[in-house]
């Protein structure tokens, strides 16, 4: 069965760093792109970053570009999101999901499936 489990969230001060991990199962990361999303209270869910199945294409939301890095750890079967220079505006629940179609470059505007339960990131002093 398809499953994605997010972890790594927590409380961090502005300017700090945090690494999120999306553990995947039931599909091959060599076939499907995976994306990270976030949703803050009262706001729409927004795409943060995505990584193609060949890990050669990565896209980032303008708000996080240069601060966040998406990567894949094949040994662990995870898609990670390294977040640096965190701002209070980054506070949200972060989710990961997979592209329903295989062998596509990732696109932040596409629909994704098999959402995890999310992990909370709070940036506050």
Short mmCIF file of N, CA and C in Angstrom, two decimals:
data_model
loop_
_atom_site.label_atom_id
_atom_site.label_comp_id
_atom_site.label_asym_id
_atom_site.label_seq_id
_atom_site.Cartn_x
_atom_site.Cartn_y
_atom_site.Cartn_z
N UNK A 1 0.83 -1.17 0.00
CA UNK A 1 0.00 0.00 0.00
C UNK A 1 0.88 1.24 0.00
N UNK A 2 0.36 2.28 -0.61
CA UNK A 2 1.08 3.54 -0.63
C UNK A 2 1.02 4.18 0.75
N UNK A 3 2.16 4.67 1.18
CA UNK A 3 2.20 5.32 2.48
C UNK A 3 3.34 6.32 2.52
N UNK A 4 3.06 7.47 3.08
CA UNK A 4 4.07 8.49 3.30
C UNK A 4 3.92 8.98 4.73
N UNK A 5 5.03 9.04 5.42
CA UNK A 5 5.03 9.44 6.82
C UNK A 5 6.05 10.54 7.03
N UNK A 6 5.58 11.69 7.45
CA UNK A 6 6.44 12.84 7.68
C UNK A 6 6.97 12.84 9.11
N UNK A 7 8.16 13.35 9.27
CA UNK A 7 8.74 13.49 10.60
C UNK A 7 9.79 14.59 10.57
N UNK A 8 10.26 14.98 11.73
CA UNK A 8 11.33 15.95 11.83
C UNK A 8 10.91 17.34 12.22
N UNK A 9 9.62 17.57 12.35
CA UNK A 9 9.15 18.89 12.72
C UNK A 9 9.46 19.20 14.17
N UNK A 10 9.27 20.46 14.52
CA UNK A 10 9.53 20.88 15.88
C UNK A 10 9.55 22.38 15.99
N UNK A 11 10.03 22.85 17.12
CA UNK A 11 10.14 24.28 17.40
C UNK A 11 11.57 24.74 17.15
N UNK A 12 11.70 25.80 16.39
CA UNK A 12 13.02 26.34 16.08
C UNK A 12 12.95 27.86 16.08
N UNK A 13 14.04 28.49 16.46
CA UNK A 13 14.09 29.95 16.47
C UNK A 13 14.29 30.50 15.07
N UNK A 14 13.84 31.72 14.83
CA UNK A 14 14.08 32.34 13.52
C UNK A 14 15.56 32.31 13.17
N UNK A 15 15.84 31.99 11.91
CA UNK A 15 17.21 31.87 11.47
C UNK A 15 17.79 30.48 11.64
N UNK A 16 17.06 29.63 12.31
CA UNK A 16 17.52 28.28 12.56
C UNK A 16 17.25 27.35 11.40
N UNK A 17 17.59 26.09 11.61
CA UNK A 17 17.44 25.08 10.57
C UNK A 17 16.68 23.87 11.10
N UNK A 18 16.07 23.16 10.18
CA UNK A 18 15.32 21.97 10.52
C UNK A 18 15.30 21.07 9.30
N UNK A 19 15.39 19.78 9.52
CA UNK A 19 15.34 18.83 8.42
C UNK A 19 14.14 17.92 8.58
N UNK A 20 13.27 17.95 7.59
CA UNK A 20 12.10 17.10 7.57
C UNK A 20 12.36 15.87 6.72
N UNK A 21 11.72 14.77 7.07
CA UNK A 21 11.89 13.54 6.34
C UNK A 21 10.54 12.94 5.98
N UNK A 22 10.42 12.47 4.76
CA UNK A 22 9.22 11.80 4.28
C UNK A 22 9.57 10.36 3.98
N UNK A 23 9.16 9.46 4.85
CA UNK A 23 9.41 8.04 4.64
C UNK A 23 8.34 7.47 3.72
N UNK A 24 8.76 6.81 2.66
CA UNK A 24 7.82 6.31 1.66
C UNK A 24 7.81 4.79 1.61
N UNK A 25 6.69 4.25 1.17
CA UNK A 25 6.56 2.82 0.98
C UNK A 25 5.44 2.56 -0.03
N UNK A 26 5.51 1.41 -0.69
CA UNK A 26 4.47 1.03 -1.63
C UNK A 26 4.69 1.53 -3.05
N UNK A 27 5.75 2.25 -3.28
CA UNK A 27 6.07 2.71 -4.62
C UNK A 27 7.56 3.01 -4.70
N UNK A 28 8.05 3.12 -5.92
CA UNK A 28 9.47 3.36 -6.14
C UNK A 28 9.73 4.84 -6.36
N UNK A 29 10.68 5.36 -5.63
CA UNK A 29 11.07 6.75 -5.83
C UNK A 29 11.77 6.97 -7.16
N UNK A 30 12.16 5.89 -7.80
CA UNK A 30 12.75 5.99 -9.14
C UNK A 30 11.69 6.21 -10.21
N UNK A 31 10.43 6.05 -9.84
CA UNK A 31 9.33 6.17 -10.81
C UNK A 31 8.48 7.42 -10.60
N UNK A 32 8.37 7.88 -9.39
CA UNK A 32 7.42 8.94 -9.09
C UNK A 32 8.08 10.13 -8.41
N UNK A 33 7.64 11.31 -8.82
CA UNK A 33 8.08 12.53 -8.16
C UNK A 33 7.37 12.66 -6.82
N UNK A 34 8.01 13.35 -5.91
CA UNK A 34 7.46 13.60 -4.59
C UNK A 34 7.58 15.08 -4.29
N UNK A 35 6.58 15.61 -3.63
CA UNK A 35 6.55 17.02 -3.32
C UNK A 35 6.28 17.25 -1.84
N UNK A 36 6.76 18.37 -1.35
CA UNK A 36 6.46 18.84 0.00
C UNK A 36 5.49 20.01 -0.08
N UNK A 37 4.50 19.99 0.77
CA UNK A 37 3.53 21.06 0.89
C UNK A 37 3.47 21.53 2.32
N UNK A 38 2.85 22.68 2.53
CA UNK A 38 2.64 23.16 3.88
C UNK A 38 1.31 23.89 3.96
N UNK A 39 0.75 23.91 5.15
CA UNK A 39 -0.49 24.62 5.37
C UNK A 39 -0.49 25.24 6.75
N UNK A 40 -0.67 26.54 6.78
CA UNK A 40 -0.77 27.27 8.02
C UNK A 40 -2.24 27.47 8.36
N UNK A 41 -2.56 27.65 9.63
CA UNK A 41 -3.96 27.86 10.02
C UNK A 41 -4.59 29.03 9.27
N UNK A 42 -5.76 28.79 8.70
CA UNK A 42 -6.46 29.83 7.98
C UNK A 42 -5.96 30.11 6.59
N UNK A 43 -4.99 29.35 6.13
CA UNK A 43 -4.43 29.56 4.81
C UNK A 43 -4.57 28.31 3.95
N UNK A 44 -4.51 28.52 2.65
CA UNK A 44 -4.56 27.40 1.72
C UNK A 44 -3.25 26.63 1.75
N UNK A 45 -3.35 25.37 1.46
CA UNK A 45 -2.16 24.54 1.35
C UNK A 45 -1.34 25.01 0.15
N UNK A 46 -0.05 25.14 0.33
CA UNK A 46 0.81 25.60 -0.74
C UNK A 46 1.96 24.63 -0.98
N UNK A 47 2.31 24.48 -2.23
CA UNK A 47 3.44 23.63 -2.58
C UNK A 47 4.73 24.34 -2.21
N UNK A 48 5.65 23.59 -1.65
CA UNK A 48 6.92 24.13 -1.19
C UNK A 48 8.06 23.72 -2.11
N UNK A 49 8.14 22.44 -2.40
CA UNK A 49 9.22 21.93 -3.22
C UNK A 49 8.83 20.58 -3.78
N UNK A 50 9.42 20.22 -4.90
CA UNK A 50 9.20 18.90 -5.47
C UNK A 50 10.49 18.40 -6.10
N UNK A 51 10.57 17.09 -6.23
CA UNK A 51 11.75 16.45 -6.78
C UNK A 51 11.33 15.37 -7.75
N UNK A 52 11.88 15.41 -8.96
CA UNK A 52 11.55 14.42 -9.97
C UNK A 52 12.10 13.05 -9.60
N UNK A 53 11.59 12.02 -10.27
CA UNK A 53 12.00 10.66 -9.95
C UNK A 53 13.47 10.40 -10.27
N UNK A 54 14.03 11.15 -11.20
CA UNK A 54 15.44 10.99 -11.52
C UNK A 54 16.32 11.96 -10.74
N UNK A 55 15.72 12.68 -9.81
CA UNK A 55 16.33 13.66 -8.92
C UNK A 55 17.08 14.76 -9.66
N UNK A 56 16.85 14.90 -10.95
CA UNK A 56 17.53 15.91 -11.73
C UNK A 56 16.75 17.22 -11.81
N UNK A 57 15.48 17.17 -11.46
CA UNK A 57 14.64 18.36 -11.52
C UNK A 57 14.05 18.63 -10.15
N UNK A 58 14.30 19.80 -9.65
CA UNK A 58 13.73 20.23 -8.39
C UNK A 58 13.16 21.63 -8.56
N UNK A 59 11.98 21.85 -8.05
CA UNK A 59 11.34 23.16 -8.11
C UNK A 59 10.98 23.61 -6.71
N UNK A 60 11.04 24.91 -6.50
CA UNK A 60 10.78 25.48 -5.19
C UNK A 60 9.83 26.66 -5.31
N UNK A 61 9.01 26.81 -4.30
CA UNK A 61 8.19 28.00 -4.21
C UNK A 61 9.08 29.21 -4.02
N UNK A 62 8.68 30.33 -4.55
CA UNK A 62 9.49 31.53 -4.48
C UNK A 62 9.79 31.93 -3.03
N UNK A 63 8.86 31.67 -2.16
CA UNK A 63 9.02 32.06 -0.77
C UNK A 63 10.12 31.30 -0.05
N UNK A 64 10.49 30.13 -0.56
CA UNK A 64 11.48 29.32 0.12
C UNK A 64 12.73 29.11 -0.71
N UNK A 65 12.74 29.58 -1.92
CA UNK A 65 13.87 29.37 -2.81
C UNK A 65 15.14 29.96 -2.21
N UNK A 66 16.20 29.16 -2.23
CA UNK A 66 17.46 29.58 -1.65
C UNK A 66 17.61 29.24 -0.19
N UNK A 67 16.51 28.87 0.46
CA UNK A 67 16.54 28.52 1.88
C UNK A 67 16.24 27.04 2.11
N UNK A 68 15.40 26.46 1.28
CA UNK A 68 15.01 25.06 1.42
C UNK A 68 15.67 24.23 0.32
N UNK A 69 15.98 22.99 0.65
CA UNK A 69 16.54 22.06 -0.32
C UNK A 69 15.85 20.71 -0.19
N UNK A 70 15.34 20.20 -1.29
CA UNK A 70 14.71 18.89 -1.30
C UNK A 70 15.71 17.87 -1.83
N UNK A 71 15.74 16.71 -1.22
CA UNK A 71 16.68 15.67 -1.62
C UNK A 71 16.09 14.30 -1.35
N UNK A 72 16.77 13.29 -1.82
CA UNK A 72 16.30 11.92 -1.65
C UNK A 72 17.39 11.05 -1.08
N UNK A 73 17.01 10.19 -0.16
CA UNK A 73 17.93 9.24 0.44
C UNK A 73 17.42 7.85 0.08
N UNK A 74 18.01 7.25 -0.95
CA UNK A 74 17.53 5.96 -1.43
C UNK A 74 17.75 4.84 -0.41
N UNK A 75 18.81 4.94 0.36
CA UNK A 75 19.08 3.93 1.36
C UNK A 75 17.99 3.88 2.42
N UNK A 76 17.45 5.03 2.75
CA UNK A 76 16.39 5.11 3.75
C UNK A 76 15.00 5.14 3.14
N UNK A 77 14.92 5.36 1.84
CA UNK A 77 13.63 5.46 1.18
C UNK A 77 12.88 6.72 1.57
N UNK A 78 13.60 7.80 1.76
CA UNK A 78 12.98 9.04 2.20
C UNK A 78 13.23 10.18 1.22
N UNK A 79 12.35 11.14 1.26
CA UNK A 79 12.52 12.41 0.57
C UNK A 79 12.58 13.47 1.64
N UNK A 80 13.70 14.15 1.73
CA UNK A 80 13.94 15.07 2.82
C UNK A 80 13.81 16.52 2.38
N UNK A 81 13.51 17.36 3.33
CA UNK A 81 13.43 18.79 3.09
C UNK A 81 14.30 19.49 4.12
N UNK A 82 15.44 19.99 3.67
CA UNK A 82 16.35 20.72 4.54
C UNK A 82 15.94 22.19 4.52
N UNK A 83 15.59 22.70 5.67
CA UNK A 83 15.12 24.07 5.79
C UNK A 83 16.13 24.87 6.59
N UNK A 84 16.57 25.97 6.03
CA UNK A 84 17.51 26.86 6.69
C UNK A 84 16.97 28.27 6.68
N UNK A 85 17.60 29.12 7.48
CA UNK A 85 17.19 30.52 7.58
C UNK A 85 15.68 30.63 7.79
N UNK A 86 15.18 29.84 8.70
CA UNK A 86 13.74 29.77 8.90
C UNK A 86 13.17 31.08 9.43
N UNK A 87 11.98 31.37 8.97
CA UNK A 87 11.26 32.58 9.35
C UNK A 87 9.95 32.20 10.03
N UNK A 88 9.40 33.10 10.84
CA UNK A 88 8.10 32.82 11.45
C UNK A 88 7.03 32.48 10.42
N UNK A 89 7.14 33.05 9.22
CA UNK A 89 6.19 32.78 8.16
C UNK A 89 6.25 31.35 7.66
N UNK A 90 7.29 30.63 8.01
CA UNK A 90 7.41 29.22 7.62
C UNK A 90 6.63 28.30 8.54
N UNK A 91 6.09 28.84 9.61
CA UNK A 91 5.31 28.04 10.55
C UNK A 91 4.10 27.44 9.85
N UNK A 92 3.99 26.13 9.90
CA UNK A 92 2.90 25.43 9.22
C UNK A 92 3.03 23.94 9.49
N UNK A 93 2.00 23.21 9.09
CA UNK A 93 2.09 21.77 9.06
C UNK A 93 2.61 21.37 7.68
N UNK A 94 3.64 20.58 7.65
CA UNK A 94 4.27 20.20 6.40
C UNK A 94 3.89 18.78 6.02
N UNK A 95 3.53 18.61 4.76
CA UNK A 95 3.09 17.33 4.23
C UNK A 95 3.93 16.93 3.02
N UNK A 96 4.02 15.64 2.78
CA UNK A 96 4.60 15.16 1.54
C UNK A 96 3.58 14.32 0.79
N UNK A 97 3.74 14.22 -0.52
CA UNK A 97 2.82 13.47 -1.35
C UNK A 97 3.53 13.08 -2.64
N UNK A 98 2.99 12.09 -3.33
CA UNK A 98 3.59 11.61 -4.55
C UNK A 98 2.78 12.00 -5.78
N UNK A 99 3.46 12.12 -6.89
CA UNK A 99 2.84 12.35 -8.18
C UNK A 99 2.11 11.08 -8.59
N UNK A 100 0.83 11.16 -8.98
CA UNK A 100 0.12 9.94 -9.38
C UNK A 100 0.60 9.34 -10.69
N UNK A 101 1.29 10.10 -11.51
CA UNK A 101 1.80 9.62 -12.78
C UNK A 101 3.30 9.42 -12.71
N UNK A 102 3.80 8.35 -13.32
CA UNK A 102 5.24 8.06 -13.25
C UNK A 102 6.06 8.80 -14.29
N UNK A 103 7.33 8.91 -14.02
CA UNK A 103 8.32 9.41 -14.96
C UNK A 103 8.06 10.83 -15.45
N UNK A 104 7.49 11.65 -14.59
CA UNK A 104 7.26 13.03 -14.97
C UNK A 104 8.17 13.96 -14.18
N UNK A 105 8.56 15.07 -14.81
CA UNK A 105 9.26 16.08 -14.02
C UNK A 105 8.27 16.67 -13.03
N UNK A 106 8.74 17.09 -11.90
CA UNK A 106 7.82 17.60 -10.90
C UNK A 106 7.33 18.98 -11.27
N UNK A 107 6.13 19.27 -10.82
CA UNK A 107 5.50 20.56 -11.04
C UNK A 107 4.71 20.91 -9.78
N UNK A 108 4.94 22.07 -9.25
CA UNK A 108 4.28 22.47 -8.01
C UNK A 108 2.78 22.68 -8.18
N UNK A 109 2.33 22.84 -9.42
CA UNK A 109 0.92 23.06 -9.67
C UNK A 109 0.10 21.80 -9.91
N UNK A 110 0.74 20.68 -10.02
CA UNK A 110 0.03 19.42 -10.26
C UNK A 110 -0.61 18.88 -8.99
N UNK A 111 -1.58 18.00 -9.20
CA UNK A 111 -2.19 17.31 -8.09
C UNK A 111 -1.31 16.15 -7.65
N UNK A 112 -1.22 15.97 -6.36
CA UNK A 112 -0.46 14.87 -5.79
C UNK A 112 -1.40 13.99 -4.97
N UNK A 113 -0.93 12.81 -4.65
CA UNK A 113 -1.76 11.85 -3.94
C UNK A 113 -1.01 11.21 -2.79
N UNK A 114 -1.74 10.43 -2.02
CA UNK A 114 -1.16 9.67 -0.91
C UNK A 114 -0.48 10.56 0.11
N UNK A 115 -1.23 11.53 0.57
CA UNK A 115 -0.71 12.47 1.55
C UNK A 115 -0.42 11.82 2.89
N UNK A 116 0.62 12.29 3.53
CA UNK A 116 0.90 11.85 4.88
C UNK A 116 0.08 12.64 5.88
N UNK A 117 0.33 12.40 7.16
CA UNK A 117 -0.40 13.08 8.21
C UNK A 117 0.18 14.44 8.55
N UNK A 118 1.39 14.69 8.12
CA UNK A 118 2.00 15.98 8.33
C UNK A 118 2.85 16.04 9.58
N UNK A 119 3.76 17.00 9.59
CA UNK A 119 4.59 17.25 10.76
C UNK A 119 4.62 18.76 11.00
N UNK A 120 4.48 19.15 12.24
CA UNK A 120 4.35 20.57 12.58
C UNK A 120 5.71 21.24 12.70
N UNK A 121 5.83 22.37 12.04
CA UNK A 121 7.02 23.21 12.14
C UNK A 121 6.60 24.55 12.71
N UNK A 122 7.22 24.93 13.80
CA UNK A 122 6.94 26.21 14.43
C UNK A 122 8.23 27.01 14.54
N UNK A 123 8.22 28.18 13.95
CA UNK A 123 9.39 29.06 13.99
C UNK A 123 9.04 30.25 14.86
N UNK A 124 9.64 30.32 16.01
CA UNK A 124 9.31 31.36 16.97
C UNK A 124 10.46 31.56 17.94
N UNK A 125 10.60 32.79 18.41
CA UNK A 125 11.60 33.11 19.42
C UNK A 125 11.02 33.02 20.82
#
